[in-house]
mmCIF file of C-alpha atoms in Angstrom:
data_model
loop_
_atom_site.group_PDB
_atom_site.id
_atom_site.type_symbol
_atom_site.label_atom_id
_atom_site.label_comp_id
_atom_site.label_asym_id
_atom_site.label_seq_id
_atom_site.Cartn_x
_atom_site.Cartn_y
_atom_site.Cartn_z
ATOM 1 C CA UNK A 61 131.320 104.425 83.528
ATOM 2 C CA UNK A 62 128.554 106.765 84.614
ATOM 3 C CA UNK A 63 129.319 108.583 87.844
ATOM 4 C CA UNK A 64 126.235 108.103 89.999
ATOM 5 C CA UNK A 65 128.214 109.073 93.088
ATOM 6 C CA UNK A 66 128.142 112.752 92.175
ATOM 7 C CA UNK A 67 125.766 113.208 89.240
ATOM 8 C CA UNK A 68 125.402 116.963 89.544
ATOM 9 C CA UNK A 69 129.024 117.474 88.504
ATOM 10 C CA UNK A 70 128.777 115.386 85.354
ATOM 11 C CA UNK A 71 128.333 117.652 82.396
ATOM 12 C CA UNK A 72 128.553 118.457 78.749
ATOM 13 C CA UNK A 73 130.759 120.780 76.746
ATOM 14 C CA UNK A 74 127.921 121.386 74.311
ATOM 15 C CA UNK A 75 124.406 122.592 74.900
ATOM 16 C CA UNK A 76 121.005 121.767 73.480
ATOM 17 C CA UNK A 77 119.287 124.230 75.804
ATOM 18 C CA UNK A 78 117.334 127.004 74.174
ATOM 19 C CA UNK A 79 118.043 130.221 76.088
ATOM 20 C CA UNK A 80 116.355 132.878 73.992
ATOM 21 C CA UNK A 81 114.280 134.076 76.928
ATOM 22 C CA UNK A 82 116.272 135.429 79.904
ATOM 23 C CA UNK A 83 115.705 133.714 83.255
ATOM 24 C CA UNK A 84 113.751 136.048 85.524
ATOM 25 C CA UNK A 85 111.737 135.827 88.727
ATOM 26 C CA UNK A 86 110.024 132.471 89.109
ATOM 27 C CA UNK A 87 106.329 132.259 88.476
ATOM 28 C CA UNK A 88 104.276 130.916 91.351
ATOM 29 C CA UNK A 89 103.379 127.262 91.084
ATOM 30 C CA UNK A 90 99.700 126.580 90.363
ATOM 31 C CA UNK A 91 97.711 125.448 93.374
ATOM 32 C CA UNK A 92 100.023 127.012 95.958
ATOM 33 C CA UNK A 93 101.133 128.040 98.463
ATOM 34 C CA UNK A 94 103.166 124.941 99.340
ATOM 35 C CA UNK A 95 104.977 123.878 102.500
ATOM 36 C CA UNK A 96 108.041 122.871 100.492
ATOM 37 C CA UNK A 97 109.295 123.168 96.934
ATOM 38 C CA UNK A 98 111.197 120.133 95.702
ATOM 39 C CA UNK A 99 113.635 120.681 92.815
ATOM 40 C CA UNK A 100 114.283 117.404 90.959
ATOM 41 C CA UNK A 101 115.979 115.926 87.924
ATOM 42 C CA UNK A 102 114.385 112.599 86.923
ATOM 43 C CA UNK A 103 117.797 111.076 86.159
ATOM 44 C CA UNK A 104 119.239 111.687 89.651
ATOM 45 C CA UNK A 105 118.979 108.645 91.972
ATOM 46 C CA UNK A 106 119.580 110.774 95.070
ATOM 47 C CA UNK A 107 116.677 113.050 94.198
ATOM 48 C CA UNK A 108 114.493 109.985 93.655
ATOM 49 C CA UNK A 109 115.240 108.436 97.044
ATOM 50 C CA UNK A 110 114.608 111.759 98.792
ATOM 51 C CA UNK A 111 111.365 112.254 96.872
ATOM 52 C CA UNK A 112 110.146 108.869 98.103
ATOM 53 C CA UNK A 113 110.809 109.947 101.680
ATOM 54 C CA UNK A 114 109.022 113.242 101.035
ATOM 55 C CA UNK A 115 106.008 111.461 99.558
ATOM 56 C CA UNK A 116 105.792 109.340 102.704
ATOM 57 C CA UNK A 117 105.790 112.518 104.799
ATOM 58 C CA UNK A 118 103.058 113.914 102.557
ATOM 59 C CA UNK A 119 100.907 110.840 103.167
ATOM 60 C CA UNK A 120 101.473 110.852 106.941
ATOM 61 C CA UNK A 121 101.568 114.554 107.732
ATOM 62 C CA UNK A 122 99.730 116.278 104.891
ATOM 63 C CA UNK A 123 102.731 118.393 103.892
ATOM 64 C CA UNK A 124 102.074 120.097 100.550
ATOM 65 C CA UNK A 125 104.846 119.794 97.940
ATOM 66 C CA UNK A 126 105.380 121.997 94.923
ATOM 67 C CA UNK A 127 107.430 120.221 92.261
ATOM 68 C CA UNK A 128 110.071 122.282 90.450
ATOM 69 C CA UNK A 129 112.833 121.514 87.960
ATOM 70 C CA UNK A 130 116.591 121.465 88.343
ATOM 71 C CA UNK A 131 118.196 120.241 85.136
ATOM 72 C CA UNK A 132 121.557 118.519 85.332
ATOM 73 C CA UNK A 133 121.896 119.285 81.624
ATOM 74 C CA UNK A 134 121.722 123.000 82.433
ATOM 75 C CA UNK A 135 123.840 122.869 85.592
ATOM 76 C CA UNK A 136 126.676 121.035 83.874
ATOM 77 C CA UNK A 137 126.441 122.310 80.326
ATOM 78 C CA UNK A 138 129.890 123.973 80.418
ATOM 79 C CA UNK A 139 131.787 120.966 81.829
ATOM 80 C CA UNK A 140 133.340 117.959 80.122
ATOM 81 C CA UNK A 141 131.313 114.777 80.241
ATOM 82 C CA UNK A 142 131.219 111.255 78.891
ATOM 83 C CA UNK A 143 128.958 110.565 75.909
ATOM 84 C CA UNK A 144 126.786 108.345 78.121
ATOM 85 C CA UNK A 145 126.057 111.231 80.474
ATOM 86 C CA UNK A 146 125.224 113.546 77.580
ATOM 87 C CA UNK A 147 122.554 111.038 76.602
ATOM 88 C CA UNK A 148 121.297 110.582 80.173
ATOM 89 C CA UNK A 149 121.103 114.291 80.970
ATOM 90 C CA UNK A 150 119.425 115.078 77.663
ATOM 91 C CA UNK A 151 116.874 112.386 78.453
ATOM 92 C CA UNK A 152 116.146 114.173 81.734
ATOM 93 C CA UNK A 153 115.785 117.509 79.957
ATOM 94 C CA UNK A 154 113.309 116.053 77.472
ATOM 95 C CA UNK A 155 111.202 114.651 80.303
ATOM 96 C CA UNK A 156 111.366 117.992 82.109
ATOM 97 C CA UNK A 157 109.813 119.542 79.003
ATOM 98 C CA UNK A 158 106.963 117.039 79.129
ATOM 99 C CA UNK A 159 106.473 117.882 82.816
ATOM 100 C CA UNK A 160 106.497 121.614 82.046
ATOM 101 C CA UNK A 161 103.839 121.144 79.390
ATOM 102 C CA UNK A 162 101.750 119.091 81.828
ATOM 103 C CA UNK A 163 102.110 121.711 84.560
ATOM 104 C CA UNK A 164 100.934 124.422 82.163
ATOM 105 C CA UNK A 165 97.759 122.513 81.332
ATOM 106 C CA UNK A 166 97.033 120.453 84.449
ATOM 107 C CA UNK A 167 98.918 121.961 87.385
ATOM 108 C CA UNK A 168 101.446 120.884 89.990
ATOM 109 C CA UNK A 169 99.946 117.490 90.799
ATOM 110 C CA UNK A 170 100.483 116.365 87.216
ATOM 111 C CA UNK A 171 104.210 117.059 87.566
ATOM 112 C CA UNK A 172 104.401 115.067 90.788
ATOM 113 C CA UNK A 173 102.573 112.167 89.181
ATOM 114 C CA UNK A 174 104.800 112.211 86.089
ATOM 115 C CA UNK A 175 107.951 112.252 88.201
ATOM 116 C CA UNK A 176 106.722 109.336 90.310
ATOM 117 C CA UNK A 177 105.736 107.339 87.227
ATOM 118 C CA UNK A 178 109.177 107.845 85.676
ATOM 119 C CA UNK A 179 110.975 106.683 88.822
ATOM 120 C CA UNK A 180 108.822 103.608 89.321
ATOM 121 C CA UNK A 181 109.665 102.430 85.812
ATOM 122 C CA UNK A 182 113.315 103.460 85.813
ATOM 123 C CA UNK A 183 115.013 102.824 89.147
ATOM 124 C CA UNK A 184 113.595 99.376 89.870
ATOM 125 C CA UNK A 185 114.683 97.630 86.673
ATOM 126 C CA UNK A 186 116.693 94.525 87.566
ATOM 127 C CA UNK A 187 118.872 94.608 84.458
ATOM 128 C CA UNK A 188 122.162 92.869 83.729
ATOM 129 C CA UNK A 189 125.488 94.182 82.470
ATOM 130 C CA UNK A 190 127.590 97.226 83.262
ATOM 131 C CA UNK A 191 126.039 100.313 84.784
ATOM 132 C CA UNK A 192 125.776 102.116 81.415
ATOM 133 C CA UNK A 193 124.148 99.017 79.937
ATOM 134 C CA UNK A 194 121.662 98.767 82.802
ATOM 135 C CA UNK A 195 120.785 102.451 82.513
ATOM 136 C CA UNK A 196 120.213 102.039 78.784
ATOM 137 C CA UNK A 197 117.878 99.123 79.526
ATOM 138 C CA UNK A 198 115.988 101.199 82.090
ATOM 139 C CA UNK A 199 115.690 104.089 79.669
ATOM 140 C CA UNK A 200 114.068 101.827 77.104
ATOM 141 C CA UNK A 201 111.559 100.753 79.767
ATOM 142 C CA UNK A 202 110.365 104.345 80.224
ATOM 143 C CA UNK A 203 107.719 104.863 77.552
ATOM 144 C CA UNK A 204 106.330 108.384 77.868
ATOM 145 C CA UNK A 205 103.194 107.488 75.934
ATOM 146 C CA UNK A 206 102.524 104.565 78.285
ATOM 147 C CA UNK A 207 103.095 106.812 81.313
ATOM 148 C CA UNK A 208 100.647 109.402 80.029
ATOM 149 C CA UNK A 209 98.042 106.728 79.333
ATOM 150 C CA UNK A 210 98.477 105.253 82.828
ATOM 151 C CA UNK A 211 97.908 108.690 84.371
ATOM 152 C CA UNK A 212 94.969 109.464 82.065
ATOM 153 C CA UNK A 213 96.809 112.471 80.668
ATOM 154 C CA UNK A 214 96.576 113.462 76.984
ATOM 155 C CA UNK A 215 99.045 111.685 74.730
ATOM 156 C CA UNK A 216 99.973 114.902 72.944
ATOM 157 C CA UNK A 217 101.886 115.991 76.059
ATOM 158 C CA UNK A 218 104.645 113.702 74.785
ATOM 159 C CA UNK A 219 105.240 116.234 72.012
ATOM 160 C CA UNK A 220 106.582 118.565 74.702
ATOM 161 C CA UNK A 221 109.826 116.576 74.811
ATOM 162 C CA UNK A 222 110.971 118.385 71.657
ATOM 163 C CA UNK A 223 109.396 121.760 72.441
ATOM 164 C CA UNK A 224 112.224 124.208 73.153
ATOM 165 C CA UNK A 225 109.767 126.832 74.405
ATOM 166 C CA UNK A 226 109.905 125.195 77.847
ATOM 167 C CA UNK A 227 113.692 125.556 78.156
ATOM 168 C CA UNK A 228 113.672 129.098 79.524
ATOM 169 C CA UNK A 229 111.377 127.981 82.349
ATOM 170 C CA UNK A 230 113.525 124.930 83.103
ATOM 171 C CA UNK A 231 116.656 127.081 83.115
ATOM 172 C CA UNK A 232 115.032 129.709 85.346
ATOM 173 C CA UNK A 233 114.030 127.126 87.956
ATOM 174 C CA UNK A 234 117.476 125.533 87.836
ATOM 175 C CA UNK A 235 119.150 128.883 88.397
ATOM 176 C CA UNK A 236 116.703 129.774 91.162
ATOM 177 C CA UNK A 237 117.454 126.536 93.023
ATOM 178 C CA UNK A 238 121.171 127.314 92.994
ATOM 179 C CA UNK A 239 120.594 130.911 94.031
ATOM 180 C CA UNK A 240 118.653 129.670 97.019
ATOM 181 C CA UNK A 241 121.417 127.344 98.242
ATOM 182 C CA UNK A 242 124.549 128.787 96.701
ATOM 183 C CA UNK A 243 126.793 126.896 94.230
ATOM 184 C CA UNK A 244 128.594 123.553 94.542
ATOM 185 C CA UNK A 245 125.681 121.505 95.817
ATOM 186 C CA UNK A 246 123.824 118.480 94.451
ATOM 187 C CA UNK A 247 120.279 117.370 93.802
ATOM 188 C CA UNK A 248 117.667 117.468 95.130
ATOM 189 C CA UNK A 249 117.268 120.977 96.488
ATOM 190 C CA UNK A 250 114.337 121.598 98.837
ATOM 191 C CA UNK A 251 112.982 124.973 99.885
ATOM 192 C CA UNK A 252 111.023 124.995 103.139
ATOM 193 C CA UNK A 253 108.264 127.629 103.436
ATOM 194 C CA UNK A 254 108.887 128.919 99.909
ATOM 195 C CA UNK A 255 109.781 131.210 98.380
ATOM 196 C CA UNK A 256 111.562 132.994 101.220
ATOM 197 C CA UNK A 257 112.275 130.110 103.604
ATOM 198 C CA UNK A 258 115.601 128.339 103.855
ATOM 199 C CA UNK A 259 116.749 125.951 101.136
ATOM 200 C CA UNK A 260 119.084 122.968 101.455
ATOM 201 C CA UNK A 261 120.656 120.360 99.211
ATOM 202 C CA UNK A 262 119.424 116.941 100.277
ATOM 203 C CA UNK A 263 118.889 115.134 102.512
ATOM 204 C CA UNK A 264 120.897 112.419 100.740
ATOM 205 C CA UNK A 265 119.603 109.027 101.847
ATOM 206 C CA UNK A 266 120.539 105.560 100.669
ATOM 207 C CA UNK A 267 117.185 104.003 101.561
ATOM 208 C CA UNK A 268 113.708 105.280 102.332
ATOM 209 C CA UNK A 269 112.902 105.272 106.071
ATOM 210 C CA UNK A 270 109.803 103.632 107.492
ATOM 211 C CA UNK A 271 106.833 105.728 108.609
ATOM 212 C CA UNK A 272 108.067 106.408 112.138
ATOM 213 C CA UNK A 273 111.542 107.408 111.073
ATOM 214 C CA UNK A 274 110.267 109.355 108.058
ATOM 215 C CA UNK A 275 108.352 111.747 110.331
ATOM 216 C CA UNK A 276 111.101 111.929 112.931
ATOM 217 C CA UNK A 277 113.571 112.674 110.152
ATOM 218 C CA UNK A 278 111.367 115.451 108.776
ATOM 219 C CA UNK A 279 110.829 117.039 112.189
ATOM 220 C CA UNK A 280 114.536 116.916 112.999
ATOM 221 C CA UNK A 281 115.395 118.427 109.657
ATOM 222 C CA UNK A 282 112.919 121.236 110.187
ATOM 223 C CA UNK A 283 114.663 122.061 113.454
ATOM 224 C CA UNK A 284 117.869 122.651 111.519
ATOM 225 C CA UNK A 285 116.185 124.383 108.588
ATOM 226 C CA UNK A 286 114.305 126.835 110.771
ATOM 227 C CA UNK A 287 117.534 128.017 112.400
ATOM 228 C CA UNK A 288 118.819 130.756 110.110
ATOM 229 C CA UNK A 289 122.447 130.095 110.979
ATOM 230 C CA UNK A 290 122.449 126.438 109.903
ATOM 231 C CA UNK A 291 124.100 125.533 106.597
ATOM 232 C CA UNK A 292 125.454 121.970 106.403
ATOM 233 C CA UNK A 293 125.795 118.455 107.791
ATOM 234 C CA UNK A 294 127.647 115.898 105.690
ATOM 235 C CA UNK A 295 129.487 112.612 105.516
ATOM 236 C CA UNK A 296 130.909 111.041 102.371
ATOM 237 C CA UNK A 297 131.026 107.441 103.681
ATOM 238 C CA UNK A 298 127.530 106.149 102.951
ATOM 239 C CA UNK A 299 125.739 102.929 102.128
ATOM 240 C CA UNK A 300 125.032 102.062 98.481
ATOM 241 C CA UNK A 301 121.726 103.318 97.145
ATOM 242 C CA UNK A 302 118.925 100.813 97.698
ATOM 243 C CA UNK A 303 117.849 100.787 94.037
ATOM 244 C CA UNK A 304 117.941 97.659 91.849
ATOM 245 C CA UNK A 305 119.189 99.601 88.819
ATOM 246 C CA UNK A 306 122.337 100.640 90.698
ATOM 247 C CA UNK A 307 123.218 97.266 92.176
ATOM 248 C CA UNK A 308 126.891 96.328 92.178
ATOM 249 C CA UNK A 309 128.031 94.664 88.972
#
C-alpha cells in the first residue's frame, strides 16, 4: 500500500533524474519579490491541503506567493520504495517539468495555476478500490493537455514532461528547500520573506480552515516564524486528511 502518512520518506533505489548540471544558487522567481515561497510536490496530499489554506490567505490578505519545486523523486531517490511509489513520484517529476517549462515562458502565476488545476482533478476523485487503485484512477483523470487548454496555455508545454533539461532546476530547488529547513522534514516547505527569512516544514493540516481561522492561523504562524529561535511544533496524532481520494477503504 502507498504510504500517504509520510510521503517524503518513500523513495526509489533507481533514478530517472538528469543531473548533468550542478545545482547552484537559485535563480529569482519571475515577478518577485514574494512574501512567501511555497515548495510543493503535486503528488503530496499534505502540500495540497496547505496550499489551499495559503491560497485562501492570498485571497483575503493579498499575500504574494512564489511557487517552487520540491521533488519527492529527488528527495528519496536513494531509498527503497514500492513500485507504486516509483510510478507516483515519477508522475510528480514529469508534471514538475511541465511547470518549469511554463514558468520559463509565462512566469510564476502559470505555475500556481497548473498546480491548482492538478490538485482539483486529482485529490477530489471519489474512486473505489484500494488506495493504490484509487490513486491510479485519479492519475488517469489528470490530462495535462486538458489542463493546459482550460488555462489557455499552449499545448506544447505538455512536451516538457519528457524534457530532462528542467531536471537540474528541479533538483536545485529541492536541495535549496532542504538547506533552508535542514534534513528529515516533509512537504510542503514554506519560506517566509524569502530568500533570507525563516523556512519551516508545514503547517500540516487535515482540513482547510474557514476564512476567519485561515487568517488567524497565518498570523499566529508568523509570530513563531519571525522569532529566530523557533524551530518546531508537532503532534503525530491527527485527523485523516479531508480529501475524497484518501477516504478509508
